[in-house]
Structure formats: C-alpha cells, structure tokens
Short mmCIF file of C-alpha atoms and ligand atoms in Angstrom, two decimals:
data_model
loop_
_atom_site.label_atom_id
_atom_site.label_comp_id
_atom_site.label_asym_id
_atom_site.label_seq_id
_atom_site.Cartn_x
_atom_site.Cartn_y
_atom_site.Cartn_z
CA MET P 1 0.21 -24.46 -3.06
CA THR P 2 1.14 -21.31 -1.25
CA ASN P 3 -0.76 -18.38 0.17
CA LEU P 4 1.74 -15.56 0.10
CA ALA P 5 1.40 -11.96 1.26
CA ILE P 6 3.45 -9.04 0.04
CA ILE P 7 3.69 -6.34 2.67
CA GLY P 8 5.21 -2.87 2.56
CA THR P 9 7.76 -2.61 5.37
CA GLN P 10 8.22 1.17 5.38
CA TRP P 11 5.83 4.08 4.76
CA GLY P 12 4.39 2.69 1.54
CA ASP P 13 5.62 3.36 -2.00
CA GLU P 14 8.08 0.45 -1.84
CA GLY P 15 7.27 -0.60 -5.40
CA LYS P 16 4.51 -3.12 -4.82
CA GLY P 17 3.00 -2.84 -8.29
CA LYS P 18 6.07 -4.18 -10.03
CA VAL P 19 6.73 -6.99 -7.57
CA VAL P 20 3.10 -8.12 -7.43
CA ASP P 21 2.89 -8.07 -11.22
CA LEU P 22 6.02 -10.21 -11.35
CA LEU P 23 5.02 -12.74 -8.71
CA ALA P 24 1.48 -12.91 -10.10
CA GLU P 25 3.01 -15.01 -12.87
CA GLY P 26 3.14 -17.94 -10.44
CA ALA P 27 -0.19 -17.22 -8.71
CA ASP P 28 -3.73 -18.27 -9.56
CA MET P 29 -5.35 -15.42 -7.67
CA VAL P 30 -4.27 -11.92 -6.57
CA VAL P 31 -6.16 -10.30 -3.69
CA ARG P 32 -6.25 -6.75 -2.27
CA PHE P 33 -7.31 -6.90 1.39
CA GLN P 34 -7.06 -3.36 2.85
CA GLY P 35 -6.72 0.30 1.94
CA GLY P 36 -8.37 1.91 -1.01
CA ASN P 37 -7.46 4.27 -3.79
CA ASN P 38 -4.99 6.01 -1.51
CA ALA P 39 -2.64 3.36 -2.93
CA GLY P 40 -0.89 3.84 -6.25
CA HIS P 41 0.78 0.76 -7.66
CA THR P 42 2.84 1.31 -10.80
CA LEU P 43 3.57 -1.39 -13.37
CA VAL P 44 5.91 -0.92 -16.33
CA VAL P 45 5.65 -3.39 -19.20
CA GLY P 46 7.73 -2.45 -22.24
CA ASP P 47 6.71 1.07 -23.24
CA GLU P 48 3.49 0.92 -21.25
CA THR P 49 3.06 2.24 -17.71
CA TYR P 50 -0.03 1.39 -15.69
CA ALA P 51 -0.88 3.17 -12.42
CA LEU P 52 -3.40 1.12 -10.46
CA HIS P 53 -5.19 2.31 -7.34
CA LEU P 54 -7.85 -0.33 -6.63
CA VAL P 55 -7.61 -3.09 -9.21
CA PRO P 56 -5.06 -5.69 -8.01
CA SER P 57 -1.68 -5.53 -9.74
CA GLY P 58 -2.17 -9.05 -11.12
CA ILE P 59 -4.67 -7.76 -13.69
CA LEU P 60 -2.20 -7.75 -16.58
CA HIS P 61 -2.10 -11.55 -16.32
CA GLU P 62 -5.51 -12.02 -17.83
CA GLU P 63 -5.96 -15.65 -16.87
CA LYS P 64 -5.57 -14.91 -13.14
CA THR P 65 -8.47 -14.04 -10.87
CA CYS P 66 -8.13 -10.65 -9.20
CA VAL P 67 -10.12 -10.04 -6.03
CA ILE P 68 -10.94 -6.93 -4.02
CA GLY P 69 -11.67 -8.13 -0.49
CA SER P 70 -14.05 -6.83 2.16
CA GLY P 71 -11.26 -5.00 3.98
CA VAL P 72 -10.84 -2.56 1.09
CA VAL P 73 -12.81 0.69 0.95
CA VAL P 74 -14.01 1.22 -2.61
CA ASP P 75 -14.75 4.45 -4.41
CA PRO P 76 -16.98 3.02 -7.15
CA ALA P 77 -16.29 5.89 -9.53
CA VAL P 78 -12.55 5.29 -9.24
CA LEU P 79 -12.93 1.53 -9.67
CA LEU P 80 -15.10 1.92 -12.76
CA GLY P 81 -12.75 4.54 -14.20
CA GLU P 82 -9.82 2.21 -13.67
CA ILE P 83 -11.63 -0.71 -15.30
CA ASP P 84 -12.55 1.48 -18.30
CA ALA P 85 -9.00 2.81 -18.65
CA LEU P 86 -7.55 -0.71 -18.60
CA VAL P 87 -10.10 -2.00 -21.11
CA ALA P 88 -9.39 1.00 -23.39
CA ARG P 89 -5.74 -0.09 -23.40
CA GLY P 90 -6.63 -3.62 -24.40
CA VAL P 91 -6.42 -5.30 -20.97
CA ARG P 92 -9.18 -7.81 -20.36
CA VAL P 93 -11.14 -6.84 -17.24
CA SER P 94 -14.53 -8.43 -16.71
CA PRO P 95 -16.49 -10.15 -13.95
CA GLU P 96 -14.69 -13.30 -15.07
CA ASN P 97 -11.28 -12.11 -13.88
CA LEU P 98 -12.14 -9.34 -11.41
CA ARG P 99 -14.33 -10.10 -8.37
CA VAL P 100 -15.27 -7.55 -5.74
CA SER P 101 -16.51 -8.25 -2.21
CA GLU P 102 -20.14 -7.38 -1.61
CA LYS P 103 -19.04 -6.55 1.95
CA ALA P 104 -16.48 -3.90 0.96
CA HIS P 105 -17.48 -0.44 2.17
CA VAL P 106 -18.27 2.35 -0.25
CA ILE P 107 -16.46 5.70 -0.26
CA LEU P 108 -19.20 8.29 -0.80
CA PRO P 109 -18.83 11.95 -1.82
CA TYR P 110 -19.22 13.14 1.77
CA HIS P 111 -16.25 11.03 2.87
CA LYS P 112 -13.97 12.89 0.48
CA LEU P 113 -15.44 16.26 1.46
CA LEU P 114 -14.90 15.52 5.15
CA ASP P 115 -11.35 14.26 4.56
CA GLU P 116 -10.43 17.46 2.67
CA ALA P 117 -12.28 19.78 5.06
CA ARG P 118 -10.56 18.32 8.11
CA GLU P 119 -7.15 18.49 6.54
CA SER P 120 -7.53 22.08 5.36
CA ARG P 121 -8.78 23.16 8.78
CA ALA P 122 -6.25 21.20 10.78
CA LYS P 123 -3.20 23.54 10.61
CA ASP P 124 -0.74 21.87 13.03
CA GLY P 125 -2.68 18.60 13.32
CA LYS P 126 -2.56 17.88 9.57
CA ILE P 127 -1.98 14.21 8.72
CA GLY P 128 -1.25 14.88 5.06
CA THR P 129 -3.85 12.40 3.84
CA THR P 130 -4.38 11.61 0.19
CA GLY P 131 -7.79 13.32 0.40
CA ARG P 132 -9.55 10.29 -1.03
CA GLY P 133 -12.02 9.84 1.84
CA ILE P 134 -10.25 6.76 3.19
CA GLY P 135 -10.31 7.70 6.90
CA PRO P 136 -13.94 8.87 6.98
CA ALA P 137 -15.07 5.70 5.14
CA TYR P 138 -13.30 3.43 7.65
CA GLU P 139 -14.73 5.52 10.50
CA ASP P 140 -18.25 4.90 9.22
CA LYS P 141 -17.52 1.20 8.91
CA ALA P 142 -16.43 1.10 12.56
CA SER P 143 -19.30 3.27 13.75
CA ARG P 144 -21.74 1.10 11.79
CA CYS P 145 -23.19 3.80 9.59
CA GLY P 146 -21.28 2.80 6.45
CA LEU P 147 -22.76 1.51 3.20
CA ARG P 148 -21.47 -1.64 1.56
CA LEU P 149 -21.22 -2.43 -2.13
CA GLY P 150 -23.75 -5.23 -1.69
CA ASP P 151 -26.28 -2.66 -0.43
CA LEU P 152 -26.41 -1.33 -4.00
CA ARG P 153 -28.46 -4.39 -4.94
CA ASP P 154 -31.41 -3.03 -2.94
CA LEU P 155 -31.66 0.67 -3.69
CA ASP P 156 -34.51 1.21 -1.19
CA TYR P 157 -32.29 -0.11 1.57
CA PHE P 158 -29.35 1.91 0.24
CA ARG P 159 -31.54 5.03 0.29
CA SER P 160 -32.62 4.55 3.89
CA ARG P 161 -29.04 3.93 5.05
CA ALA P 162 -27.72 6.89 3.06
CA ALA P 163 -30.46 9.15 4.46
CA GLY P 164 -29.51 8.14 8.00
CA ALA P 165 -25.82 8.81 7.37
CA LEU P 166 -26.51 12.13 5.65
CA ASP P 167 -28.35 13.49 8.69
CA GLU P 168 -25.09 13.47 10.57
CA LYS P 169 -22.71 14.21 7.67
CA ASN P 170 -24.60 17.31 6.59
CA CYS P 171 -24.54 18.66 10.14
CA LEU P 172 -20.77 18.36 10.04
CA LEU P 173 -20.34 19.66 6.51
CA ALA P 174 -22.63 22.65 6.90
CA GLY P 175 -22.43 23.34 10.63
CA LEU P 176 -18.75 22.77 11.29
CA TYR P 177 -17.06 23.33 7.95
CA GLY P 178 -19.47 25.80 6.28
CA LEU P 179 -19.82 23.62 3.18
CA PRO P 180 -22.98 22.99 1.16
CA PRO P 181 -24.85 19.86 2.27
CA VAL P 182 -24.82 16.72 0.13
CA GLY P 183 -28.25 15.82 -1.28
CA LEU P 184 -29.75 12.37 -0.95
CA GLU P 185 -30.89 12.41 -4.59
CA GLN P 186 -27.33 13.19 -5.70
CA ILE P 187 -26.13 10.07 -3.87
CA MET P 188 -28.97 7.96 -5.22
CA THR P 189 -28.28 9.00 -8.83
CA LEU P 190 -24.69 7.90 -8.39
CA ALA P 191 -25.76 4.70 -6.64
CA ALA P 192 -28.10 3.72 -9.49
CA GLY P 193 -25.27 4.12 -12.01
CA TRP P 194 -22.82 2.17 -9.87
CA ARG P 195 -25.31 -0.64 -9.27
CA GLU P 196 -25.88 -1.02 -13.00
CA ARG P 197 -22.21 -1.50 -13.74
CA LEU P 198 -20.80 -3.01 -10.58
CA ALA P 199 -23.44 -5.62 -9.70
CA PRO P 200 -21.91 -8.28 -11.99
CA TYR P 201 -18.55 -7.99 -10.20
CA LEU P 202 -19.93 -8.42 -6.67
CA CYS P 203 -19.57 -11.72 -4.86
CA ASP P 204 -18.79 -13.45 -1.58
CA ALA P 205 -15.08 -12.73 -2.01
CA ALA P 206 -14.06 -14.43 1.24
CA ARG P 207 -15.58 -17.70 0.08
CA LEU P 208 -13.82 -17.35 -3.25
CA VAL P 209 -10.47 -16.93 -1.49
CA GLN P 210 -11.19 -19.79 0.93
CA ARG P 211 -12.12 -22.09 -1.95
CA ALA P 212 -8.92 -21.24 -3.81
CA SER P 213 -6.97 -22.10 -0.67
CA GLU P 214 -8.92 -25.35 -0.13
CA GLU P 215 -8.20 -26.30 -3.73
CA LYS P 216 -4.48 -25.74 -3.06
CA LYS P 217 -4.14 -22.87 -5.49
CA ASN P 218 -1.44 -20.22 -5.21
CA VAL P 219 -2.90 -17.01 -3.83
CA LEU P 220 -1.00 -13.74 -3.66
CA PHE P 221 -2.19 -11.13 -1.17
CA GLU P 222 -1.25 -7.63 -2.26
CA GLY P 223 -0.71 -5.24 0.63
CA ALA P 224 -1.10 -1.51 0.23
CA GLN P 225 0.77 1.24 2.12
CA GLY P 226 3.34 0.02 4.68
CA VAL P 227 3.68 -1.11 8.28
CA GLN P 228 4.63 2.34 9.58
CA LEU P 229 1.27 3.57 8.24
CA ASP P 230 -0.60 0.80 10.09
CA ILE P 231 -3.27 2.25 12.37
CA ASP P 232 -2.26 -0.09 15.23
CA HIS P 233 1.45 -0.55 14.69
CA GLY P 234 2.55 2.54 12.78
CA THR P 235 3.51 6.07 13.74
CA TYR P 236 0.04 7.00 15.00
CA PRO P 237 -1.61 9.44 14.30
CA TYR P 238 0.43 9.88 11.09
CA VAL P 239 -0.95 6.67 9.66
CA THR P 240 -3.67 5.49 7.34
CA SER P 241 -6.95 4.11 8.69
CA SER P 242 -6.38 0.43 7.92
CA ASN P 243 -3.85 -2.28 8.81
CA PRO P 244 -1.23 -2.72 6.09
CA GLY P 245 0.42 -5.43 8.24
CA ALA P 246 0.06 -9.14 7.43
CA GLY P 247 -2.51 -9.71 10.17
CA ALA P 248 -5.05 -7.92 8.03
CA VAL P 249 -4.91 -10.60 5.34
CA ALA P 250 -7.07 -12.88 7.47
CA VAL P 251 -9.61 -10.17 8.23
CA GLY P 252 -9.71 -8.26 4.97
CA ALA P 253 -9.64 -11.22 2.60
CA GLY P 254 -11.42 -13.80 4.76
CA LEU P 255 -8.53 -16.28 4.81
CA PRO P 256 -8.19 -18.44 7.96
CA PRO P 257 -5.03 -17.11 9.67
CA ARG P 258 -3.21 -20.45 9.68
CA GLU P 259 -3.61 -20.63 5.89
CA LEU P 260 -1.19 -17.76 5.30
CA HIS P 261 2.02 -19.59 4.53
CA ALA P 262 4.61 -16.91 3.86
CA VAL P 263 5.10 -13.18 4.03
CA VAL P 264 7.42 -11.25 1.77
CA GLY P 265 8.55 -7.83 2.95
CA LEU P 266 8.96 -5.14 0.35
CA VAL P 267 11.83 -2.81 1.10
CA LYS P 268 12.81 0.17 -0.99
CA ALA P 269 16.62 0.44 -0.96
CA TYR P 270 16.20 3.82 0.76
CA THR P 271 13.29 5.37 2.65
CA SER P 272 10.55 7.73 1.52
CA ARG P 273 7.51 9.16 3.20
CA VAL P 274 4.58 11.28 1.96
CA GLY P 275 2.52 13.28 4.37
CA GLU P 276 3.45 14.46 7.83
CA GLY P 277 5.15 12.68 10.72
CA PRO P 278 8.66 11.97 12.05
CA PHE P 279 11.25 10.47 9.71
CA PRO P 280 14.61 9.92 11.48
CA THR P 281 16.71 9.18 8.38
CA GLU P 282 15.25 12.00 6.27
CA LEU P 283 17.80 13.81 4.10
CA SER P 284 16.98 17.47 3.68
CA ASP P 285 20.07 18.07 1.56
CA ARG P 286 21.36 17.53 -1.98
CA THR P 287 21.55 13.74 -1.49
CA GLY P 288 17.85 13.67 -0.57
CA GLU P 289 17.05 15.75 -3.64
CA THR P 290 19.12 13.46 -5.86
CA ILE P 291 17.33 10.37 -4.56
CA ARG P 292 13.94 12.05 -5.16
CA ALA P 293 14.87 13.06 -8.70
CA VAL P 294 16.52 9.78 -9.74
CA GLY P 295 13.89 7.64 -8.01
CA ARG P 296 11.07 9.82 -9.40
CA GLU P 297 9.69 10.02 -5.89
CA TYR P 298 6.43 11.80 -6.54
CA GLY P 299 3.14 10.31 -5.37
CA THR P 300 1.36 8.05 -7.88
CA THR P 301 -1.95 9.08 -6.33
CA THR P 302 -1.46 12.75 -5.45
CA GLY P 303 1.69 13.78 -7.33
CA ARG P 304 3.16 15.14 -4.06
CA PRO P 305 6.98 15.13 -3.75
CA ARG P 306 8.00 12.38 -1.34
CA ARG P 307 10.42 13.04 1.50
CA CYS P 308 13.50 10.87 0.98
CA GLY P 309 16.23 9.53 3.25
CA TRP P 310 18.63 6.70 4.04
CA LEU P 311 17.43 3.15 4.49
CA ASP P 312 16.12 2.66 8.02
CA ALA P 313 16.64 -0.95 9.14
CA VAL P 314 14.92 -0.24 12.46
CA VAL P 315 11.71 0.44 10.57
CA VAL P 316 12.12 -2.63 8.35
CA ARG P 317 12.93 -4.77 11.42
CA ALA P 318 9.64 -3.69 13.02
CA ALA P 319 7.79 -5.02 9.96
CA VAL P 320 9.78 -8.27 9.93
CA ARG P 321 8.89 -8.87 13.58
CA LEU P 322 5.24 -7.88 13.23
CA CYS P 323 4.48 -9.77 10.04
CA GLY P 324 6.74 -12.82 10.28
CA ILE P 325 8.57 -11.80 7.13
CA GLY P 326 10.99 -14.44 5.89
CA LEU P 327 12.08 -13.01 2.55
CA LEU P 328 12.77 -9.46 1.46
CA ALA P 329 12.07 -8.03 -1.96
CA VAL P 330 14.39 -5.05 -2.27
CA THR P 331 13.37 -2.48 -4.87
CA LYS P 332 14.96 0.51 -6.59
CA LEU P 333 18.53 -0.46 -5.78
CA ASP P 334 19.57 1.23 -9.04
CA VAL P 335 18.43 4.62 -7.69
CA LEU P 336 21.35 4.64 -5.25
CA ALA P 337 23.94 4.08 -7.98
CA GLY P 338 26.40 6.92 -8.27
CA LEU P 339 26.23 8.04 -4.64
CA PRO P 340 29.76 7.87 -3.21
CA GLU P 341 28.67 6.64 0.21
CA LEU P 342 25.52 4.87 1.42
CA LYS P 343 24.12 4.60 4.93
CA ILE P 344 21.78 2.27 6.76
CA ALA P 345 20.34 3.14 10.18
CA VAL P 346 20.79 -0.06 12.20
CA ALA P 347 19.63 1.35 15.54
CA TYR P 348 18.57 4.61 17.15
CA GLU P 349 19.97 6.56 20.03
CA LEU P 350 17.46 7.97 22.50
CA ASP P 351 18.64 9.93 25.53
CA GLY P 352 22.08 8.34 25.25
CA ARG P 353 20.67 4.81 25.06
CA ARG P 354 20.84 2.57 21.99
CA ILE P 355 17.48 1.09 20.99
CA ASP P 356 16.63 -1.33 18.18
CA HIS P 357 12.92 -0.59 17.82
CA VAL P 358 10.57 2.22 16.82
CA PRO P 359 9.36 3.90 20.04
CA ALA P 360 5.58 4.11 20.46
CA SER P 361 5.70 7.70 21.64
CA LEU P 362 5.73 10.07 18.74
CA LYS P 363 7.65 12.58 20.84
CA ASP P 364 10.39 10.03 21.45
CA PHE P 365 10.38 8.99 17.80
CA SER P 366 10.90 12.65 16.80
CA ARG P 367 13.95 12.78 19.07
CA VAL P 368 15.76 9.58 18.12
CA ARG P 369 19.12 9.88 16.36
CA PRO P 370 19.91 7.20 13.79
CA VAL P 371 22.98 5.04 14.39
CA TYR P 372 24.38 4.56 10.91
CA GLU P 373 26.58 1.97 9.28
CA SER P 374 28.31 3.35 6.19
CA PHE P 375 28.90 1.54 2.92
CA GLU P 376 30.86 2.15 -0.21
CA GLY P 377 28.69 3.25 -3.14
CA PHE P 378 28.45 1.55 -6.50
CA ALA P 379 28.66 3.05 -9.95
CA ALA P 380 25.72 3.96 -12.15
CA GLY P 381 25.12 1.34 -14.82
CA GLU P 382 26.69 -1.48 -12.81
CA VAL P 383 23.42 -2.28 -11.12
CA ALA P 384 20.68 -1.53 -13.63
CA GLY P 385 22.23 -3.92 -16.13
CA ALA P 386 22.91 -6.75 -13.68
CA GLY P 387 21.15 -9.85 -14.94
CA ASP P 388 21.85 -12.04 -11.94
CA TYR P 389 23.02 -11.78 -8.36
CA ARG P 390 26.63 -12.65 -9.21
CA SER P 391 26.94 -9.72 -11.58
CA LEU P 392 25.85 -7.19 -8.97
CA PRO P 393 28.78 -5.04 -7.81
CA LYS P 394 30.43 -6.23 -4.62
CA ALA P 395 29.49 -3.02 -2.82
CA ALA P 396 25.79 -3.54 -3.64
CA LYS P 397 25.91 -7.11 -2.33
CA LYS P 398 27.49 -5.89 0.89
CA TYR P 399 24.76 -3.30 1.30
CA LEU P 400 22.01 -5.89 0.78
CA ALA P 401 23.66 -8.41 3.09
CA ALA P 402 23.94 -5.79 5.84
CA LEU P 403 20.23 -5.01 5.54
CA CYS P 404 19.28 -8.70 5.80
CA ARG P 405 21.59 -9.23 8.77
CA SER P 406 20.26 -6.20 10.57
CA VAL P 407 16.57 -7.06 10.19
CA GLY P 408 16.77 -10.86 10.40
CA ALA P 409 15.38 -11.86 7.02
CA GLU P 410 16.76 -13.26 3.77
CA GLU P 411 17.07 -11.82 0.31
CA GLY P 412 14.37 -13.09 -2.01
CA LEU P 413 14.40 -10.67 -4.89
CA VAL P 414 16.22 -7.52 -5.95
CA SER P 415 14.73 -5.03 -8.37
CA VAL P 416 17.22 -2.93 -10.32
CA GLY P 417 14.90 -1.00 -12.63
CA PRO P 418 11.22 -0.54 -13.46
CA GLU P 419 11.04 -3.22 -16.18
CA ARG P 420 9.97 -6.79 -15.42
CA SER P 421 13.31 -7.96 -16.86
CA GLN P 422 15.29 -5.79 -14.41
CA THR P 423 14.71 -8.16 -11.54
CA ILE P 424 17.03 -10.62 -9.86
CA VAL P 425 15.02 -13.45 -8.36
CA LEU P 426 16.95 -15.39 -5.74
CA ARG P 427 14.23 -17.65 -4.34
CA LYS P 428 11.23 -19.57 -5.47
CA PHE P 429 8.13 -17.77 -4.19
CA PHE P 430 5.47 -20.24 -5.34
P1 IMP D 1 -4.92 8.42 3.97
O1 IMP D 1 -4.64 6.97 3.80
O2 IMP D 1 -5.31 9.11 2.68
O3 IMP D 1 -5.88 8.71 5.08
O4 IMP D 1 -3.53 9.14 4.39
C1 IMP D 1 -2.93 8.92 5.65
C2 IMP D 1 -1.41 8.90 5.52
O5 IMP D 1 -1.03 7.74 4.80
C3 IMP D 1 -0.83 10.08 4.77
O6 IMP D 1 0.44 10.39 5.32
C4 IMP D 1 -0.65 9.54 3.36
O7 IMP D 1 0.34 10.24 2.65
C5 IMP D 1 -0.24 8.12 3.66
N1 IMP D 1 -0.56 7.18 2.59
C6 IMP D 1 -1.76 6.65 2.29
N2 IMP D 1 -1.66 5.80 1.26
C7 IMP D 1 -0.38 5.77 0.92
C8 IMP D 1 0.36 5.03 -0.07
O8 IMP D 1 -0.16 4.21 -0.82
N3 IMP D 1 1.69 5.27 -0.12
C9 IMP D 1 2.31 6.12 0.74
N4 IMP D 1 1.67 6.82 1.67
C10 IMP D 1 0.34 6.64 1.75
#
C-alpha cells in the first residue's frame, strides 16, 4: 500500500498526463487535489490523444476510481463536457468510477469574466492567466462568498448565496470594467442543469480517500501546474491561485499528512513557462525555437506558445526540498535529441555571489545569471527508440545523472516519447 503524489517541479506542463496514466496502472484510486481546468494533461494511447483538464488522468483505466477533491475549483460546464467527450470516445465514465467532492468550489460565469477583464486591463501587471476564472474562484473561497458543488443540492440555498455574491460581482463588472451585469436567473438556469447531471457524482471525497488509505489501497495523487506556480512557494505574483506543492495533498484531498508515503517529482528535460514572469534559463534564440517546435510546446488549455529554455536544476531543487521528492520522473528527453550541446543551470549568480536557491524577491530573480554545466548532445533516434536504461546513449545518461546529483533525488522513470511504451521505468512506484 502506497499513497504517492506526482508533483510538477517546474512551471507546469512537465507531462503529468502521460506519467499519471502510466502509474495509474498500479493504483486503485487517482485523485486531483488542487487547481482546475487551467491544467491540461495529455495522454497518448496508440492513435488516440486525450486532453484532460479536470477529470483525473487515471480515467482510461476504467476499473480505477478517479476522484476530484475539495481543493479543486470546478467549472461544471467543463467537467460535464469532458465527461461527454470521453464517453463519446468509448471511455467508461460514470458515478461508479468518477467521484467529485461536494465541497469543491464552483467556477461561475462571473469568475471567468473577472479573470479576463482584469487581465485585459492590467497592461504591465498582467499575470498571463489561462482566463478560466481560477483566481477569482479561489478568492471567493477564501473570502467565504464562494459556492460549492454540494450547494447545488438545495437550489434555494444556492440562489440566496449566488444573489449575495452577485451584488458585489456586478458592481465590479459594471462599475469598474464597464461590462454587462450577470443575471441571477442566468446563473440559476445553469445551476439547475448542473444539479441534474452532477448530483450523482457528488460525495464526501475526503472520506473516500481516507477509507482507501485505511484499507491499504494504492492511491495516486495527481498534481496540476508546478511548484514555481505555487501561490506560497512560487514566483509570486506570477503564480496560480492554489498550491501545486505536495503539502496541498493533505488539504485538497483530505488525506492525513502522515499518510502520504512518497512524492515523485516530474521534470521536463528542459524548462518551459507560459504566461509572464522571470525565467533565467529562457532561450530567445533558434535553440529555444527548435525546442518549442520539436516538443510541441503550445498550451493544452489555451494554445499559447510556451517560452522554452535550458533545464534549471535550481528550480527543480526547490521542488525537491519543498515536497520531499525522492524519485524523479524525467519527461520529453527525446525532444533534446539532435542538439549538439546541452546545458543545465546548477546554480545562479547574483551580484557576484553564487546561490543555489530561487530568491524570493522577484527583482532579484529577474537579475540572476544561470551558472551552467555543459553536456554533449545525443543523436536523434538514439533516445526515442531506447527500450531500457542500458540502451540510452551515454551522453543522455550523463545528463540525467547530473540532474539527479544537482537536485538530490534519484531517477525513477524516463519518458522518451508520448506513447505509453516509450517509457523507461527504473523503480517500482507501487
Ligand atoms: P491561472 O492559473 O489561470 O490563474 O494562471 C496563472 C499562471 O499560471 C499563468 O502564468 C498561467 O499560464 C499559469 N498556469 C496555470 N495553469 C497552468 C498549467 O497547467 N500549466 C502551465 N502553466 C499554468
């Protein structure tokens, strides 16, 4: 029995979908515990590609239970659309294998409108959000004017809460942003439709997770985004509004903290970032363009081109330290094939001093200069076809070993292509 979390160590987009899908094989339950449909987890099985935003990436294993915990913010329309799309493709999704926390907060139309309005007005202060209403929904949760999925069961209560929230939201929408107000009846029509379809999925998800743990099942906790987007520990304010770090498993899924047994850190073999904010190893040259093109680095959720750069071990080290990561799952190693030289930032230089951590001050972080170690490249084809660790080219092994040494974790898995079969598993995870 193991309760295992998979956490993004960078700025998200490390390839969680594939790795969660793969490890779900050995799990009984797969749980999302934070974030919302700002996430985009891609799974490739044969000729089929699935892009999931809310439904846990274990869903293709139909006998597993997938859970959306209370720490997730749920746009019901997106969730229902995702369920319908999966069912239309022959994937079994029903209240038997998908359970949703009654305590999860609802993303309402005014959250999206506020997210977009703020971003378009912000000019210099733009965060580059996904525009999905994530921040405003978490704000309402914290300021205690949010609505929870369980509130849909009592539409009179839902109406009174929505009316209270709308008083303030419409002042902002109309008064500050010059947008038409959102009508209560519009919200209630949506709510009635959501209640009809979602009620069977709602449950006490925390208890479900606790029971699985008490019964010594294997539970996989699927992180979304990455540690540098963590609202406490990331590059604030260029972060998301939840905690992608491992600490959030306890809160967002309802698992007692001591029951989390292991944390796997997902590391893309290079770095990418969407949205604004400093990025010390960013490559604004042909190499960066090549990585973007070969790695198809365009947002699964928004389609935006991702900024690309060399692997930053300082960033990964921060995640290892914060989350107690023991094993790394390195993804997209194949994307680097063909580059003559590879680099890893093992430290930064700030005002002539060498530092091994990400500075809290954004100003300082914008000024750091990466201290690189250089590595020989490896040829295209040598990596994507490697069936086991031994057949990886020597140069690739050196690169991976240097990463592990620099961050203080061990290699657990290496992904060398999008297919399930293009994975080298070095350790037993469950
Ligand atoms: P929000 O989560 O939509 O509020 O966006 C805040 C920041 O997090 C923006 O820079 C987004 O691009 C980034 N972000 C949110 N979700 C993801 C993700 O799943 N992958 C990568 N970046 C993300």
